XYZ file of C-alpha atoms in Angstrom:
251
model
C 110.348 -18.843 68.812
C 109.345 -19.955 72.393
C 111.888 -20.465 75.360
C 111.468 -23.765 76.816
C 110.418 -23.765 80.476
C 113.675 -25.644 81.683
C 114.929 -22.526 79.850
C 112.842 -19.851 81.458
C 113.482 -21.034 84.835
C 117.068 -20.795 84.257
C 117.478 -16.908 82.934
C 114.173 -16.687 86.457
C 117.205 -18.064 88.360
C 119.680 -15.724 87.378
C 117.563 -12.439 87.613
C 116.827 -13.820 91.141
C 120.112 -14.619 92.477
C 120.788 -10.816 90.996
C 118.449 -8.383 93.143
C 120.182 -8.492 96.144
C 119.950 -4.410 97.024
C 123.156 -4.758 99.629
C 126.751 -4.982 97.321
C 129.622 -6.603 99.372
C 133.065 -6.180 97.840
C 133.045 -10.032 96.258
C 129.707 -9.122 94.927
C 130.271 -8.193 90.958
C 128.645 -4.740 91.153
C 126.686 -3.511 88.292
C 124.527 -0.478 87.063
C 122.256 0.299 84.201
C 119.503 2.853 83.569
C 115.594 1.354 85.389
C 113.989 3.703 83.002
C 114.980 2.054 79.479
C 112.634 -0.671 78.376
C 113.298 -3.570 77.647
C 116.849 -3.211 79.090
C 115.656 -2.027 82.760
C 112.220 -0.815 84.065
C 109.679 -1.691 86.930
C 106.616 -3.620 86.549
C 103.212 -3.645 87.603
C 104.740 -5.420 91.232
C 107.010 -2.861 91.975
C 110.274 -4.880 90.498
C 113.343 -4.060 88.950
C 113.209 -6.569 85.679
C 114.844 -6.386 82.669
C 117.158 -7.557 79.828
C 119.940 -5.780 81.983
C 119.216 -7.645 84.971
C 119.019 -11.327 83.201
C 122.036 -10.660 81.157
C 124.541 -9.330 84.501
C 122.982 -12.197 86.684
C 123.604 -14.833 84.147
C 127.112 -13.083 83.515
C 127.560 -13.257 87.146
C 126.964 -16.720 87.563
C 129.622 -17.269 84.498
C 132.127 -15.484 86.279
C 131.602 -16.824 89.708
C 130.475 -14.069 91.487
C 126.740 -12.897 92.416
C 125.694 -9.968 90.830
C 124.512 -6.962 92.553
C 122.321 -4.722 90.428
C 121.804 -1.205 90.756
C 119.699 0.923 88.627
C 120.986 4.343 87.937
C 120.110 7.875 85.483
C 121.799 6.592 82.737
C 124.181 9.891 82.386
C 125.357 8.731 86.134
C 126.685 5.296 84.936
C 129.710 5.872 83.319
C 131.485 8.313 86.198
C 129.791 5.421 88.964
C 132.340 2.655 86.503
C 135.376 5.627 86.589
C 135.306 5.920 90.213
C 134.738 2.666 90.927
C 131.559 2.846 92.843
C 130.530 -0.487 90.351
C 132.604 -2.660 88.613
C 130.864 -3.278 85.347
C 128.210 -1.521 83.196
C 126.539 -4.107 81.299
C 125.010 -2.599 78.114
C 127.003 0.309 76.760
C 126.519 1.681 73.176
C 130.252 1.778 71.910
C 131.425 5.052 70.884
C 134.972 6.394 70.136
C 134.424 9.038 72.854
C 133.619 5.887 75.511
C 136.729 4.248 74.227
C 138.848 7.108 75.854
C 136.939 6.154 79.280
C 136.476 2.278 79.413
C 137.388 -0.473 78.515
C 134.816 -2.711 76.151
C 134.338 -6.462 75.860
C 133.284 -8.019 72.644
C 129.729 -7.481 70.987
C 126.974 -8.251 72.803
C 124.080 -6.638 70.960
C 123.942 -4.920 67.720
C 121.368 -1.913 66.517
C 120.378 0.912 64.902
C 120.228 4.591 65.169
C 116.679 5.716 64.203
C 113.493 8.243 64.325
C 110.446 7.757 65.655
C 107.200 10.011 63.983
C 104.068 10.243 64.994
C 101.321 7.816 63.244
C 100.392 9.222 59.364
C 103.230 11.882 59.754
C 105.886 11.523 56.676
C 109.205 9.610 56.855
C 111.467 12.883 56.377
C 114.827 12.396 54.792
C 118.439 13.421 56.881
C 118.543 16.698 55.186
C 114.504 17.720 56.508
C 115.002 15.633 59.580
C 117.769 18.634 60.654
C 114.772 20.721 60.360
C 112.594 19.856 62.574
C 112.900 19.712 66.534
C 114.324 16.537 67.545
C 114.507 15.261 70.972
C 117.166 12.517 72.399
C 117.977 11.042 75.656
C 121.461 12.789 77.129
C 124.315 11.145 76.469
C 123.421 8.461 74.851
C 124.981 7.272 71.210
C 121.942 8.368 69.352
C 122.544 11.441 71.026
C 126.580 11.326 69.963
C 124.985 10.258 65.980
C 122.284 13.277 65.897
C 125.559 15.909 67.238
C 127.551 13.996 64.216
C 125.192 14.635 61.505
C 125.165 18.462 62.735
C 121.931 18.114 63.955
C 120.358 20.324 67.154
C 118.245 18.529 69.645
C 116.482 18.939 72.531
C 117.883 16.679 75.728
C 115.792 14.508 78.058
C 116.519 11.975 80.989
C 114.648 9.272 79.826
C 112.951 8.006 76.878
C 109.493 7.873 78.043
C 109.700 12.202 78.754
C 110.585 12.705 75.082
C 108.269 10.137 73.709
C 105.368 12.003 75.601
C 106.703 15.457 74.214
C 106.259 13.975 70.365
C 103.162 12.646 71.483
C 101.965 16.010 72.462
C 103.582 17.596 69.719
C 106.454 19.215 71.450
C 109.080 17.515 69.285
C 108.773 16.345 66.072
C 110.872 13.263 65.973
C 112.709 11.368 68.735
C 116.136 9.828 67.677
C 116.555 6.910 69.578
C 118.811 3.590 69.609
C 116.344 0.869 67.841
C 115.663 -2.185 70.346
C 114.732 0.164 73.544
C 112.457 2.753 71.012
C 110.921 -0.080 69.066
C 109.783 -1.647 72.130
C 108.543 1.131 74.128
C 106.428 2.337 71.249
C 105.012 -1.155 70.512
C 104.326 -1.484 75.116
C 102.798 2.286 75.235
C 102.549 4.428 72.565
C 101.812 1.838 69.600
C 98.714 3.461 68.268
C 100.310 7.232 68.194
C 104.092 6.815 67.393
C 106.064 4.401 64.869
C 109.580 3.523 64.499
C 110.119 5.108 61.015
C 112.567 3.685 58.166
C 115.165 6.383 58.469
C 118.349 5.167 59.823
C 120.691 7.895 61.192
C 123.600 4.944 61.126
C 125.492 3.736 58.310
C 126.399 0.431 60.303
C 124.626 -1.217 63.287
C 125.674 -0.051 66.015
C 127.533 -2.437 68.779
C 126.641 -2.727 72.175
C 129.411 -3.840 74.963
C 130.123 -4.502 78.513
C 132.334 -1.853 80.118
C 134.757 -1.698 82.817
C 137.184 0.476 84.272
C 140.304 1.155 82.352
C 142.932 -0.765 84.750
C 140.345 -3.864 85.106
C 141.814 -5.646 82.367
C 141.871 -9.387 84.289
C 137.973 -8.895 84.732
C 137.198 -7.921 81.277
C 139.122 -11.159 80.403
C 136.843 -13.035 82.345
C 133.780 -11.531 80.975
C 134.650 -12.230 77.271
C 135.048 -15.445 78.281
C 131.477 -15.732 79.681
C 130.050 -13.851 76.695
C 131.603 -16.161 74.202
C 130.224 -19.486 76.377
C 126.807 -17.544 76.823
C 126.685 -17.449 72.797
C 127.026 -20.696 72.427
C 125.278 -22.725 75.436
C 121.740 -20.673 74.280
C 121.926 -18.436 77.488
C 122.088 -15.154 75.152
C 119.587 -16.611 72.570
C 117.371 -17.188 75.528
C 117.371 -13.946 77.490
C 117.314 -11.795 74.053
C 114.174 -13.695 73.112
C 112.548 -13.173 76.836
C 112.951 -9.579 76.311
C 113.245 -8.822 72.549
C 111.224 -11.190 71.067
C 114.364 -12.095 68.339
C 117.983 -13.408 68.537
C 118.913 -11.079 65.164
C 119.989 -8.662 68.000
C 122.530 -11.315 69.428
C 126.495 -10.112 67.841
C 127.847 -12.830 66.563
């Protein structure tokens, strides 16, 4: 499905009025991790561009407020949201453990929990997946699944590090959430790594805005803007631009 240009320019507009680098207090201050494609990463020009940094700047201009966007490790986003160095993280995998820390809006995004082989290499069932040497990115709710299932792995800062450690043969399988692994693989590593069939999750898993525990009146405000980016095609837009499908879009 293509994006109209009248489209375009709007979710253009929103990523722009996003990257200022300076945060004032009236500013609505968000992180996410400039390593993950498609959600954050740095193109060929040097820029910070993402789903992340469409989706807060259009959020932003919902709310009323501009949008400062900062791109962080992703294990230092959660404890910059508790102390209140930002004021929202805008794509969190929801986890019972992350429920104890934040507070979540609605859906925004729904995936999977999957493994990524190397090309020709056999789709292994859960039982021989525990088997072999896994690698996942810290903290993150593949991470949380794989430690569920009873499962050892190896931990890396980004997704990129433990997608060149399969490709080198390091690892044997990377557990990974499925919209950033499925596109990384198909932007660099499409012709030595697949996104295999084996699901590690039962159900999709949901992913959320988050904000501090006592920010209850902003959260309010957010679900808001969620629920009238769902409908006015801002969400359908901006998931297209980076995902290439709405499917991804909770309904």
């Amino acid at each position: 499905m293509r994006i109209s240009a009248f489209i375009q320019s709007i979710v253009l507009a929103f990523a722009l009025a996003g990257s200022a680098s300076i945060a004032t207090a009236q500013d609505f201050r968000v992180a996410g991790d400039p390593n993950y494609r498609p959600f954050g990463f740095t193109d060929e020009n040097g820029n910070e561009v993402g789903y992340d940094m469409d989706f807060a700047a259009a959020l932003g201009e919902k709310i009323g407020r501009k949008t400062a966007y900062e791109g962080m490790a992703f294990d230092g986003v959660v404890p910059a949201l508790m102390s209140k160095r930002i004021d929202a993280i805008t794509s969190l995998a929801v986890t019972n453990a992350r429920k104890e820390q934040v507070l979540f809006s609605q859906p925004v995004l729904v995936q999977d929990i999957v493994a990524i082989l190397p090309v020709g290499k056999p789709v292994p069932s859960l039982e021989e997946l525990k088997a072999l040497r896994i690698g996942v990115q810290v903290n993150s709710s593949a991470a949380a699944q794989v430690e569920a299932l009873g499962m050892k792995a190896a931990s890396y800062n980004s997704l990129p590090d433990e997608l060149n450690d399969l490709v080198l043969g390091r690892l044997d399988a990377v557990v990974v959430e499925s919209i950033g692994g499925a596109y990384t693989v198909a932007a660099t590593f499409h012709d030595k790594l697949v996104v295999s069939s084996l699901k590690l999750s039962s159900e999709p898993r949901v992913i959320s805005v988050a904000v501090h525990k006592d920010n209850g009146d902003l959260l309010a405000q957010i679900d808001q803007a969620i629920t009238t980016m769902k409908t006015d095609g801002t969400m359908k837009a901006i998931a297209t631009k980076w995902f290439g499908e709405t499917n991804v879009v909770a309904e």
